[in-house]
XYZ file of C-alpha atoms in Angstrom:
782
model
C 86.007 129.271 109.208
C 88.197 131.169 111.708
C 90.679 132.025 108.951
C 87.879 133.385 106.721
C 86.509 135.441 109.639
C 89.983 136.794 110.413
C 90.519 137.866 106.812
C 87.130 139.610 106.846
C 88.818 142.570 108.558
C 90.559 145.101 106.301
C 93.168 145.630 109.004
C 94.063 141.955 109.057
C 94.168 141.904 105.245
C 96.540 144.866 105.220
C 98.848 143.171 107.751
C 98.780 139.973 105.723
C 99.581 141.997 102.605
C 102.629 143.557 104.298
C 103.876 140.159 105.488
C 103.341 138.618 102.039
C 105.161 141.548 100.408
C 108.121 141.071 102.754
C 108.209 137.336 102.099
C 107.918 137.744 98.320
C 110.631 140.427 98.272
C 112.880 138.229 100.393
C 112.203 135.232 98.171
C 112.981 137.274 95.059
C 116.251 138.535 96.529
C 117.095 135.050 97.799
C 116.417 133.335 94.490
C 118.372 135.954 92.532
C 121.259 135.852 95.007
C 121.236 132.065 95.117
C 121.413 131.803 91.351
C 124.278 134.303 91.138
C 126.112 132.852 94.170
C 125.677 129.273 93.035
C 127.009 130.053 89.579
C 130.034 131.882 91.039
C 130.719 129.205 93.697
C 130.437 126.443 91.118
C 132.928 128.222 88.863
C 135.338 128.790 91.785
C 135.056 125.134 92.807
C 135.692 123.986 89.241
C 138.722 126.285 88.996
C 140.073 125.024 92.344
C 139.650 121.356 91.449
C 141.196 121.923 88.024
C 144.151 123.819 89.549
C 144.847 121.024 92.058
C 144.674 118.354 89.367
C 146.963 120.376 87.099
C 149.512 120.954 89.887
C 149.510 117.312 90.912
C 149.882 116.152 87.310
C 152.716 118.595 86.750
C 154.486 117.554 89.962
C 154.137 113.870 89.113
C 155.519 114.522 85.635
C 158.484 116.410 87.145
C 159.274 113.681 89.706
C 158.972 110.883 87.166
C 161.058 112.852 84.664
C 163.726 113.416 87.370
C 163.920 109.725 88.145
C 163.878 108.682 84.498
C 166.626 111.181 83.676
C 168.789 110.185 86.672
C 168.491 106.490 85.878
C 169.257 107.072 82.183
C 172.332 109.146 83.172
C 173.677 106.283 85.342
C 173.052 103.785 82.532
C 175.093 105.910 80.119
C 177.995 105.935 82.602
C 177.996 102.140 82.808
C 179.467 101.693 79.338
C 181.679 98.614 79.585
C 181.856 95.037 78.367
C 179.279 92.442 79.297
C 181.732 90.422 81.390
C 182.944 93.425 83.334
C 179.377 94.468 83.984
C 178.435 91.022 85.317
C 181.616 90.755 87.390
C 181.319 94.169 89.003
C 177.545 94.414 89.105
C 177.111 94.461 92.882
C 179.865 97.020 93.347
C 178.420 99.255 90.646
C 174.982 99.166 92.252
C 176.291 100.049 95.670
C 178.052 103.102 94.275
C 174.765 104.628 92.996
C 173.971 106.443 96.198
C 172.049 109.130 94.305
C 169.538 106.537 93.157
C 168.907 105.339 96.732
C 167.037 108.587 97.496
C 164.940 108.361 94.347
C 163.903 104.675 94.331
C 162.895 102.103 96.890
C 165.226 99.549 95.247
C 167.731 99.499 92.372
C 168.373 96.424 90.197
C 170.983 95.497 87.574
C 169.898 92.908 84.972
C 171.904 91.304 82.204
C 170.763 91.144 78.595
C 168.802 87.928 79.236
C 166.701 89.443 82.013
C 168.569 87.825 84.965
C 168.949 90.070 88.061
C 172.733 90.148 88.718
C 172.757 92.773 91.488
C 170.383 94.704 93.761
C 170.396 97.355 96.436
C 169.330 97.029 99.137
C 169.874 93.292 99.281
C 167.068 92.741 101.790
C 164.611 92.049 98.960
C 166.671 88.983 97.837
C 165.860 89.386 94.134
C 169.353 88.425 92.808
C 169.228 85.531 90.384
C 165.584 86.253 89.554
C 164.577 86.008 85.873
C 162.560 89.133 84.843
C 162.734 88.624 81.108
C 158.958 88.196 80.999
C 158.294 91.512 82.713
C 156.669 94.160 80.532
C 159.268 96.809 81.327
C 162.214 94.509 80.397
C 160.644 93.519 77.089
C 159.983 97.162 76.220
C 163.569 98.260 77.066
C 165.095 95.294 75.193
C 162.919 95.956 72.116
C 163.009 99.762 71.987
C 166.483 100.272 73.639
C 165.070 103.414 75.320
C 164.295 104.276 78.954
C 160.763 103.395 80.038
C 158.405 103.754 82.987
C 156.441 100.566 83.433
C 152.809 99.896 84.052
C 151.981 99.019 87.702
C 152.781 95.384 88.484
C 152.960 93.021 91.468
C 156.569 92.658 92.521
C 158.098 89.344 93.476
C 158.788 90.732 96.950
C 155.621 89.996 98.954
C 153.633 90.688 95.762
C 153.449 94.375 96.571
C 152.344 96.772 93.779
C 155.156 98.764 92.246
C 156.341 100.501 89.087
C 159.765 100.143 87.476
C 161.840 102.907 85.848
C 164.324 101.133 83.558
C 167.110 102.229 81.178
C 169.231 100.137 78.747
C 173.001 99.639 79.221
C 175.294 99.474 76.177
C 178.941 98.428 75.776
C 181.536 100.468 73.920
C 180.165 99.216 70.606
C 176.653 100.296 71.551
C 175.486 96.738 71.932
C 172.742 96.084 74.463
C 174.277 94.255 77.466
C 171.742 94.838 80.267
C 169.222 96.988 82.071
C 169.394 99.134 85.197
C 166.036 99.633 86.918
C 164.664 101.568 89.882
C 161.563 100.242 91.633
C 159.002 102.523 93.310
C 156.586 100.824 95.694
C 153.075 102.179 95.249
C 152.387 101.767 98.991
C 155.826 102.813 100.085
C 157.143 105.934 101.811
C 158.014 107.976 98.712
C 156.722 110.890 96.676
C 153.522 108.987 95.882
C 152.821 108.695 99.593
C 153.259 112.460 99.923
C 150.768 112.922 97.093
C 148.147 110.912 99.035
C 148.260 113.410 101.914
C 147.045 116.301 99.717
C 143.314 116.941 100.412
C 140.545 118.863 98.574
C 138.352 120.328 101.247
C 137.121 117.725 103.725
C 135.593 115.059 101.511
C 137.392 115.676 98.201
C 139.965 113.177 96.999
C 142.672 112.597 94.378
C 143.556 109.586 92.275
C 146.140 108.473 89.749
C 145.387 105.716 87.256
C 146.765 104.356 84.022
C 144.995 104.570 80.706
C 145.074 100.797 80.595
C 142.593 100.811 83.499
C 144.591 100.242 86.753
C 144.715 102.427 89.860
C 148.191 103.733 90.703
C 147.278 105.753 93.804
C 143.879 106.713 95.238
C 142.980 108.621 98.408
C 139.814 106.589 98.824
C 139.876 103.000 99.963
C 140.735 101.632 96.521
C 144.025 99.701 96.541
C 146.835 100.136 94.024
C 146.584 97.852 91.002
C 142.794 97.587 91.404
C 140.732 98.168 88.232
C 139.428 101.662 87.486
C 135.632 102.094 87.942
C 134.646 102.185 84.295
C 131.025 102.803 85.361
C 132.015 106.434 85.791
C 131.791 107.956 82.269
C 134.425 110.603 83.039
C 137.026 107.978 84.050
C 136.076 105.937 81.014
C 136.708 108.983 78.791
C 139.952 109.731 80.655
C 141.227 106.270 79.670
C 140.630 107.365 76.059
C 142.676 110.554 76.546
C 140.020 113.009 77.811
C 141.281 115.990 79.793
C 139.106 118.655 81.438
C 136.682 119.523 84.257
C 133.065 118.268 84.267
C 130.131 117.565 86.608
C 129.514 113.878 87.316
C 128.324 111.564 90.082
C 130.421 109.319 92.311
C 129.689 105.706 93.175
C 127.165 106.853 95.839
C 125.197 108.851 93.281
C 126.319 112.173 94.785
C 126.938 115.081 92.405
C 130.687 115.677 92.126
C 132.983 118.151 90.355
C 135.786 116.135 88.714
C 138.878 117.377 86.884
C 141.086 115.042 84.790
C 144.669 115.899 83.704
C 146.841 113.613 81.572
C 150.554 113.038 82.364
C 153.145 113.506 79.645
C 155.848 111.168 80.920
C 153.633 108.099 81.221
C 150.156 107.100 79.980
C 148.607 108.009 83.354
C 146.045 110.576 84.385
C 145.270 112.432 87.601
C 141.658 112.801 88.756
C 140.581 115.323 91.381
C 137.027 114.999 92.779
C 135.123 117.335 95.094
C 131.488 116.671 96.091
C 129.240 119.592 95.072
C 127.569 119.448 98.488
C 130.788 120.527 100.226
C 131.836 122.907 97.422
C 128.539 124.833 97.696
C 128.292 124.622 101.505
C 128.942 128.401 102.005
C 125.821 129.220 100.008
C 123.715 126.820 102.113
C 124.935 128.405 105.334
C 124.108 131.868 103.944
C 120.542 130.778 103.068
C 119.963 129.339 106.550
C 121.079 132.588 108.142
C 118.873 134.591 105.778
C 115.785 132.521 106.714
C 116.281 133.138 110.423
C 116.743 136.868 109.818
C 113.531 136.922 107.703
C 111.530 135.223 110.482
C 112.810 137.748 112.998
C 111.819 140.659 110.737
C 108.299 139.257 110.226
C 107.788 138.736 113.984
C 108.819 142.342 114.556
C 106.907 143.993 111.663
C 103.551 142.112 111.918
C 102.462 143.383 115.409
C 103.635 146.927 114.609
C 101.673 146.954 111.319
C 98.554 145.551 113.058
C 98.595 148.298 115.690
C 99.139 151.049 113.102
C 96.432 149.865 110.704
C 93.865 149.648 113.525
C 94.552 153.285 114.377
C 94.111 154.319 110.745
C 90.823 152.408 110.264
C 89.096 153.600 113.456
C 87.308 156.568 111.739
C 85.844 154.140 109.202
C 83.952 152.347 111.976
C 82.456 155.666 113.115
C 81.436 156.423 109.515
C 79.624 153.091 109.241
C 77.573 153.799 112.389
C 76.520 157.243 111.096
C 75.509 155.786 107.677
C 73.365 153.171 109.425
C 71.636 155.836 111.528
C 70.981 157.969 108.401
C 69.522 154.978 106.545
C 67.163 154.082 109.444
C 66.003 157.698 109.724
C 67.583 158.169 113.180
C 69.873 160.867 111.753
C 68.918 163.767 109.487
C 72.230 165.567 109.386
C 74.868 164.599 106.801
C 77.524 162.154 107.999
C 80.760 163.811 109.128
C 83.870 162.040 110.456
C 87.552 162.820 110.870
C 90.298 160.604 109.549
C 92.235 160.095 106.361
C 91.479 161.749 103.032
C 89.918 158.614 101.606
C 87.501 158.159 104.527
C 86.358 161.796 104.301
C 85.853 161.315 100.550
C 83.601 158.274 101.208
C 81.500 160.361 103.598
C 81.110 163.128 101.038
C 80.102 160.649 98.320
C 77.490 159.050 100.623
C 75.972 162.450 101.419
C 75.816 163.331 97.702
C 74.249 159.978 96.732
C 71.662 160.238 99.504
C 70.600 163.723 98.374
C 70.390 162.586 94.752
C 68.307 159.554 95.741
C 65.768 161.721 97.503
C 65.513 163.914 94.407
C 65.118 160.858 92.171
C 62.322 159.434 94.318
C 60.414 162.682 94.064
C 60.955 162.808 90.303
C 59.964 159.152 89.989
C 56.673 159.791 91.744
C 55.941 162.627 89.347
C 56.840 160.506 86.332
C 54.714 157.624 87.563
C 51.666 159.916 87.700
C 52.438 161.152 84.181
C 52.945 157.583 82.962
C 49.606 156.423 84.319
C 47.787 159.261 82.608
C 49.409 158.444 79.233
C 48.836 154.690 79.310
C 45.117 154.984 79.971
C 44.436 155.762 76.297
C 47.251 153.667 74.729
C 46.032 151.152 72.073
C 48.410 148.439 73.324
C 48.487 146.693 76.692
C 50.842 148.209 79.307
C 51.498 146.539 82.671
C 53.717 147.681 85.566
C 54.881 145.167 88.203
C 57.058 145.218 91.305
C 60.307 143.209 91.577
C 58.283 140.103 92.564
C 56.209 140.282 89.388
C 52.958 141.488 91.023
C 50.823 143.809 88.896
C 50.726 147.357 90.253
C 49.104 148.950 87.201
C 47.383 147.702 84.013
C 45.875 149.962 81.373
C 42.437 149.349 79.763
C 43.987 147.840 76.612
C 45.593 145.049 78.668
C 42.315 144.479 80.504
C 40.602 144.005 77.135
C 43.299 141.562 75.932
C 43.096 139.221 78.947
C 39.368 139.825 79.600
C 39.688 140.805 83.298
C 39.048 144.176 84.987
C 41.757 146.128 86.818
C 40.359 145.133 90.239
C 41.106 141.446 89.529
C 44.512 142.149 88.005
C 45.989 144.455 90.687
C 48.421 142.647 93.077
C 48.079 139.393 91.141
C 51.160 137.861 89.522
C 51.668 138.772 85.884
C 53.050 135.264 85.257
C 49.587 133.852 86.053
C 48.269 135.681 82.979
C 50.619 133.645 80.761
C 49.576 130.221 79.486
C 51.150 127.494 81.644
C 53.055 126.068 78.629
C 54.860 129.389 78.051
C 55.113 130.431 81.716
C 58.645 129.032 82.444
C 60.031 130.843 79.386
C 58.395 134.114 80.419
C 59.609 133.952 84.046
C 63.200 133.132 82.968
C 63.163 136.015 80.440
C 61.870 138.541 82.986
C 64.491 137.522 85.548
C 67.255 137.895 82.972
C 65.953 141.342 81.956
C 66.021 142.535 85.591
C 69.447 140.987 86.309
C 71.179 142.229 83.132
C 69.221 145.480 82.768
C 68.163 144.311 79.306
C 64.917 143.964 77.366
C 63.038 140.659 77.042
C 61.031 140.072 73.866
C 58.957 137.057 73.000
C 55.705 135.679 71.638
C 53.655 134.175 74.449
C 50.226 132.655 74.778
C 48.025 134.446 77.322
C 45.175 133.034 79.370
C 41.675 133.731 78.025
C 38.254 133.594 79.695
C 37.078 131.484 76.775
C 38.691 128.008 77.093
C 38.605 127.384 73.325
C 40.337 130.662 72.419
C 44.093 131.202 72.266
C 45.449 134.727 72.686
C 48.919 135.341 71.305
C 50.756 138.393 72.533
C 53.943 140.082 71.331
C 55.487 140.811 74.754
C 58.336 143.219 75.554
C 59.555 143.606 79.162
C 62.154 146.064 80.526
C 63.372 146.636 84.085
C 62.571 149.819 86.061
C 65.718 150.597 88.040
C 67.399 153.288 90.056
C 71.159 153.441 90.609
C 70.646 151.593 93.925
C 68.172 148.827 93.077
C 65.510 147.461 90.744
C 61.995 148.777 91.345
C 60.077 146.453 89.052
C 59.248 145.954 85.364
C 57.233 147.606 82.616
C 55.647 145.207 80.091
C 54.087 146.082 76.744
C 51.668 143.532 75.218
C 50.293 143.615 71.681
C 47.556 141.179 70.598
C 48.887 139.409 67.491
C 46.405 136.534 67.351
C 44.879 137.736 64.061
C 48.319 138.459 62.591
C 49.471 134.905 63.369
C 46.366 133.490 61.712
C 47.193 135.492 58.580
C 50.859 134.433 58.767
C 49.829 130.791 59.133
C 47.607 131.068 56.049
C 50.448 132.701 54.126
C 52.867 129.976 55.222
C 50.429 127.318 54.064
C 50.102 129.008 50.690
C 53.886 129.363 50.471
C 54.364 125.703 51.370
C 51.829 124.725 48.707
C 53.624 126.869 46.119
C 57.034 125.457 47.097
C 55.640 121.926 46.862
C 54.329 122.614 43.352
C 57.618 124.217 42.289
C 59.563 121.315 43.826
C 57.890 118.716 41.614
C 58.190 120.761 38.420
C 60.692 119.543 35.849
C 61.551 123.152 35.017
C 64.091 124.925 37.183
C 62.573 127.935 38.962
C 64.703 130.360 40.962
C 64.531 133.931 42.253
C 67.563 136.188 42.692
C 68.069 139.693 44.072
C 69.805 142.580 42.305
C 73.195 141.298 43.552
C 72.590 137.928 41.922
C 72.143 136.097 45.271
C 69.670 133.212 44.965
C 66.761 133.696 47.365
C 64.714 130.678 46.232
C 65.395 127.694 44.004
C 63.665 124.380 43.510
C 65.527 121.066 43.191
C 65.414 121.104 39.376
C 67.138 124.513 39.326
C 69.893 123.385 41.726
C 70.560 120.326 39.539
C 70.885 122.491 36.433
C 73.269 124.852 38.284
C 75.546 121.909 39.119
C 75.523 122.451 42.909
C 75.446 119.584 45.344
C 72.488 120.061 47.689
C 71.114 123.517 48.499
C 72.025 126.381 46.160
C 70.169 129.189 47.974
C 72.306 132.213 49.031
C 74.876 131.467 46.325
C 75.444 133.900 43.439
C 73.563 132.807 40.320
C 75.687 134.787 37.847
C 78.909 133.360 39.329
C 77.626 129.784 39.075
C 76.585 129.857 35.408
C 77.237 131.526 32.075
C 74.321 132.024 29.644
C 75.125 132.255 25.937
C 72.995 132.958 22.900
C 74.112 132.335 19.342
C 75.479 135.875 19.158
C 76.994 136.623 22.599
C 77.287 135.803 26.287
C 74.634 137.522 28.395
C 75.736 139.481 31.516
C 74.026 140.176 34.834
C 73.640 143.830 33.866
C 71.722 142.873 30.721
C 69.244 140.824 32.750
C 68.794 143.606 35.343
C 68.316 146.466 32.895
C 66.656 144.539 30.050
C 63.054 143.613 29.459
C 61.322 140.398 30.462
C 62.321 137.361 28.378
C 59.922 134.745 27.040
C 61.148 131.395 25.666
C 64.645 132.515 24.675
C 66.755 129.581 23.440
C 70.174 129.799 25.157
C 73.027 127.563 26.251
C 73.579 127.427 30.029
C 77.017 126.286 31.225
C 76.899 125.441 34.960
C 79.547 125.459 37.713
C 80.758 121.999 36.627
C 81.289 123.188 33.054
C 78.382 121.083 31.742
C 76.422 122.823 28.936
C 72.623 122.588 28.743
C 70.372 123.854 25.917
C 67.783 125.907 27.816
C 64.436 127.508 26.986
C 64.794 130.600 29.223
C 62.027 132.795 30.646
C 62.862 135.743 32.929
C 60.478 138.116 34.781
C 61.119 141.323 36.768
C 59.360 141.712 40.138
C 59.226 145.227 41.693
C 61.572 146.478 38.972
C 63.511 149.609 39.905
C 62.942 149.249 43.663
C 65.535 148.321 46.294
C 63.877 144.933 46.862
C 63.697 144.087 43.138
C 63.788 140.384 42.274
C 64.398 138.422 39.054
C 62.523 135.163 38.475
C 64.168 132.675 36.086
C 62.385 129.659 34.598
C 64.889 127.195 33.077
C 63.456 124.475 30.832
C 65.991 121.847 29.839
C 65.584 121.746 26.005
C 68.018 118.864 25.492
C 65.365 116.257 24.552
C 63.665 118.525 22.016
C 66.948 119.506 20.420
C 68.083 115.883 20.311
C 64.773 115.003 18.649
C 65.242 117.778 16.095
C 68.820 116.676 15.453
C 67.626 113.065 15.042
C 64.908 114.083 12.583
C 67.362 116.302 10.718
C 69.856 113.448 10.510
C 67.212 110.995 9.301
C 66.122 113.481 6.640
C 69.658 113.619 5.192
C 70.971 110.061 5.715
C 70.268 106.582 4.504
C 69.035 104.501 7.432
C 70.706 101.267 6.266
C 74.238 102.409 5.377
C 74.350 105.617 7.476
C 75.558 107.421 4.340
C 74.072 110.657 3.027
C 70.897 110.191 0.961
C 70.178 111.590 -2.511
C 68.696 114.826 -1.171
C 71.733 115.689 0.955
C 74.028 114.533 -1.858
C 72.341 116.921 -4.332
C 72.730 119.809 -1.853
C 76.435 119.038 -1.456
C 76.807 118.783 -5.249
C 75.223 122.233 -5.664
C 77.737 123.709 -3.194
C 80.625 122.034 -5.005
C 79.428 123.420 -8.356
C 79.314 126.898 -6.807
C 82.970 126.581 -5.768
C 84.174 125.062 -9.067
C 85.290 128.389 -10.549
C 87.485 129.255 -7.529
C 89.511 126.013 -7.354
C 92.875 125.351 -8.947
C 92.251 121.571 -9.130
C 88.815 120.522 -10.349
C 86.342 118.579 -8.238
C 85.219 115.169 -9.542
C 81.888 113.370 -9.339
C 81.995 109.543 -9.087
C 78.879 107.413 -9.673
C 79.113 103.734 -8.644
C 76.604 101.191 -9.960
C 76.821 97.646 -8.513
C 76.985 94.704 -10.917
C 75.160 91.439 -10.226
C 73.558 92.705 -6.994
C 70.109 91.242 -7.806
C 71.362 87.605 -7.647
C 72.719 88.304 -4.151
C 69.271 89.431 -2.995
C 67.438 86.633 -4.800
C 69.727 83.754 -3.815
C 71.163 84.897 -0.476
C 68.187 86.821 0.819
C 67.569 90.475 1.572
C 69.433 90.292 4.891
C 72.555 89.191 3.071
C 72.023 91.979 0.549
C 71.681 94.545 3.345
C 74.844 93.238 5.008
C 76.739 93.564 1.712
C 75.491 97.127 1.215
C 76.684 98.140 4.742
C 80.113 96.613 4.116
C 80.399 98.443 0.817
C 79.432 101.695 2.543
C 82.208 101.214 5.095
C 84.634 100.417 2.251
C 83.736 103.641 0.405
C 84.083 105.802 3.585
C 87.475 104.261 4.404
C 88.750 104.809 0.860
C 88.036 108.552 0.576
C 89.184 111.651 2.465
C 87.329 113.176 5.404
C 86.389 116.170 3.242
C 84.846 113.956 0.530
C 81.107 113.270 0.326
C 79.799 109.667 0.118
C 76.077 108.943 -0.429
C 73.716 106.119 -1.285
C 71.588 107.417 -4.129
C 69.155 104.509 -4.089
C 69.090 100.705 -4.394
C 72.547 99.620 -5.552
C 73.746 103.055 -6.714
C 76.299 105.215 -4.804
C 77.806 108.638 -5.411
C 81.045 110.276 -4.235
C 82.029 113.965 -4.562
C 85.803 114.569 -4.489
C 86.399 118.340 -3.958
C 89.595 119.803 -5.571
C 90.848 116.292 -6.322
C 91.737 116.387 -10.024
C 90.878 113.680 -12.538
C 94.192 111.814 -12.291
C 93.865 111.175 -8.551
C 90.134 110.520 -8.879
C 90.689 107.878 -11.541
C 93.326 106.150 -9.404
C 90.943 106.207 -6.418
C 88.136 104.753 -8.566
C 90.379 101.894 -9.739
C 91.319 101.097 -6.126
C 87.639 101.098 -5.087
C 86.769 98.871 -8.036
C 89.483 96.380 -7.068
C 88.518 96.422 -3.364
C 84.846 95.777 -4.219
C 85.782 92.935 -6.521
C 87.859 91.386 -3.710
C 85.029 91.647 -1.151
C 83.256 88.289 -0.678
C 80.613 87.128 1.827
C 80.233 83.465 2.753
C 76.681 82.242 3.305
C 75.342 78.676 3.498
C 78.487 77.320 1.907
C 78.395 79.746 -1.000
C 80.428 82.864 -1.712
C 78.669 86.021 -2.762
C 80.086 89.247 -4.171
C 79.575 92.053 -6.696
C 81.594 94.256 -8.995
C 81.180 97.945 -9.891
C 80.655 100.011 -13.009
C 82.046 103.470 -12.184
C 81.498 106.697 -14.109
C 83.739 109.783 -13.514
C 83.332 113.384 -14.648
C 84.750 116.759 -13.628
C 82.688 119.659 -12.209
C 83.109 122.888 -14.153
C 81.884 126.435 -13.796
C 80.028 126.038 -17.134
C 77.768 123.257 -15.747
C 74.221 124.509 -15.513
C 73.343 122.395 -12.488
C 73.631 119.033 -10.754
C 71.384 117.309 -13.286
C 73.859 117.945 -16.119
C 76.819 116.618 -14.096
C 74.863 113.592 -12.859
C 73.890 112.773 -16.452
C 77.546 112.706 -17.595
C 78.635 110.501 -14.672
C 75.633 108.244 -15.198
C 76.587 107.956 -18.843
C 80.025 106.736 -17.783
C 78.564 103.952 -15.603
C 76.301 102.836 -18.484
C 79.288 102.755 -20.849
C 81.167 100.646 -18.268
C 78.279 98.170 -18.123
C 78.073 97.992 -21.914
C 81.781 97.180 -22.076
C 81.422 94.168 -19.802
C 81.062 95.753 -16.321
C 83.705 95.940 -13.563
C 85.500 98.909 -15.038
C 85.962 102.705 -14.690
C 84.898 105.087 -17.476
C 85.772 108.818 -17.535
C 83.298 111.112 -19.295
C 85.006 114.419 -20.146
C 83.229 117.677 -19.470
C 82.179 119.695 -22.588
C 84.673 122.317 -23.793
C 84.280 125.858 -22.472
C 81.754 127.958 -24.490
């Protein structure tokens, strides 16, 4: 609470702003400097660690190379016989004074690995067998100088390394080994290496790639295993060389540099904790924080004093404004101070003068408003900000049935029916708060309890630039209009119900083709799932007549249509035969509508097709009947003069069919006729015409066939019929055929003449014993 009260003062806010600006600026500078300094310090630390590791590795390589070269030089000067070497071994060792300064001990071994001489003799290693030592086996096998892996010497089991070189006789035969031992914890160049430091807490180490410590500045002893948990050391054992960030065994971030030696499979590691490497930056930040606190303690009181001096005229201005508002001061406010404070005073004086002018103008307008509303045909009500009626015109008095004396100073909300009152109050409050207009249909109270008054209400706020003065409400009695609307809705609902149960699709579209109404039957025909209103009718369907596809423009500009047979193809691509009726409503006007009535004509057309089919086909065999056959024969005769190969008429008369009916029954006879019909249809071409002419007589028209092919086809049919047998009640039934053939010519007068010739052929076939084909030639031309 005290903090909120303190920040209530502009002076205190300004001081806080200055302090925050100083702190943010300092933080920005600090963060930027820290990032730059840290990056530079880290790079310097990495370079320093890498330089130390490189120097140490180079120095170790040089010292080991010096000792390896010196020892190899002595071995080359010991060229003599094996016996001489063994006899003079001790003397030869004592003469190598140069090696005494390079090694802690020097040994001479024969070719079998037996130590034959040593210097100094205090170690008492003479007579010792070292043939199993790694360095001796390597020298004996490679015959080259070597530097051994760290090992535990026989003298007090102290860790050491051996530099060994082979000795050859005059014939270059291997006769022994001279070796120089370097104690890893002795007073030699390795001990000097331990004394080199990196900062205060940094340290160096030397280890072999095989995983043993040679020297380490930390507490790790020589010959102890390398900490393979450290990934950098693990990579160094694989040959890695470089400088990386890692963590030591304590989890502290460390900069580590690894350098490999060239003389031996060792590596040098230099480690420097990042905490110590970046310590200068930490000290700089601490100093910067103290300096920042000192600056804030100095600037804050000075800024507080200065801001209070600057804001003093504002307090005087506030007192004068209060006096002017309470009427205690008639003169304009006038204060000294900064430019901004004087500008506030001038603005206040201007606003006050304008307000006085507005109040005078408002009074004049109110008088004018009251005089106009007295004769207005709609109800007009003026209220204050609390919703109390200050003025109501005679039209409003007539709507609610109360005189002005009862309405004045009563709440306008009380004139609204209690069911609609919460909605009205919320709408009026929103209109005043947002300076908007509230519109709604509300029920008003009526003196008659059984009467409901509906009013179309519109309320707007009356406001000045300073505050809201009240509301103006316009009320129009729409009770009669709602009764008419309700009656219209009932009629519309009744019409929609009737249209909904109709089987015909009924829809209405505008001039753009947008569907404004459609019943369920229409939506089903259009192929839409669910509601199809507001979709474009002409985009959903295509309407085709026998001649063309009808367009939207043709419907809009054409006349009304009555029972036009069309094909409607809907959005799913399904075609429907439709009996279409179309009417124009308000044709030529902007709100023109088109009413379509779509009657699905599929059943009627299927019925017509069925009747047409039955009129031209035999119901038993599904073949064409005599009437359709005669029509096809007439067409074939008309084409006879234009064909290169002549068409042929074939008449087939069944032999012995009556016994099948009499002995097997009519059902068996019907079955035989259907099988024969299938046989005839399978035997001919798709373009040929097959018909049952009546009873047991069939006819086939073979267009452009030629007599030769027709005769061969007739013989095949005759043979197939003869082979067809039906088993019934243990008996076998069948028939044969007497077939007459004749050609169709342009000279034939009609189908009767051609039928007579073919019929003559079938009679001739019967007279010759049945079951045969007879060709009756056409008469010669002319």
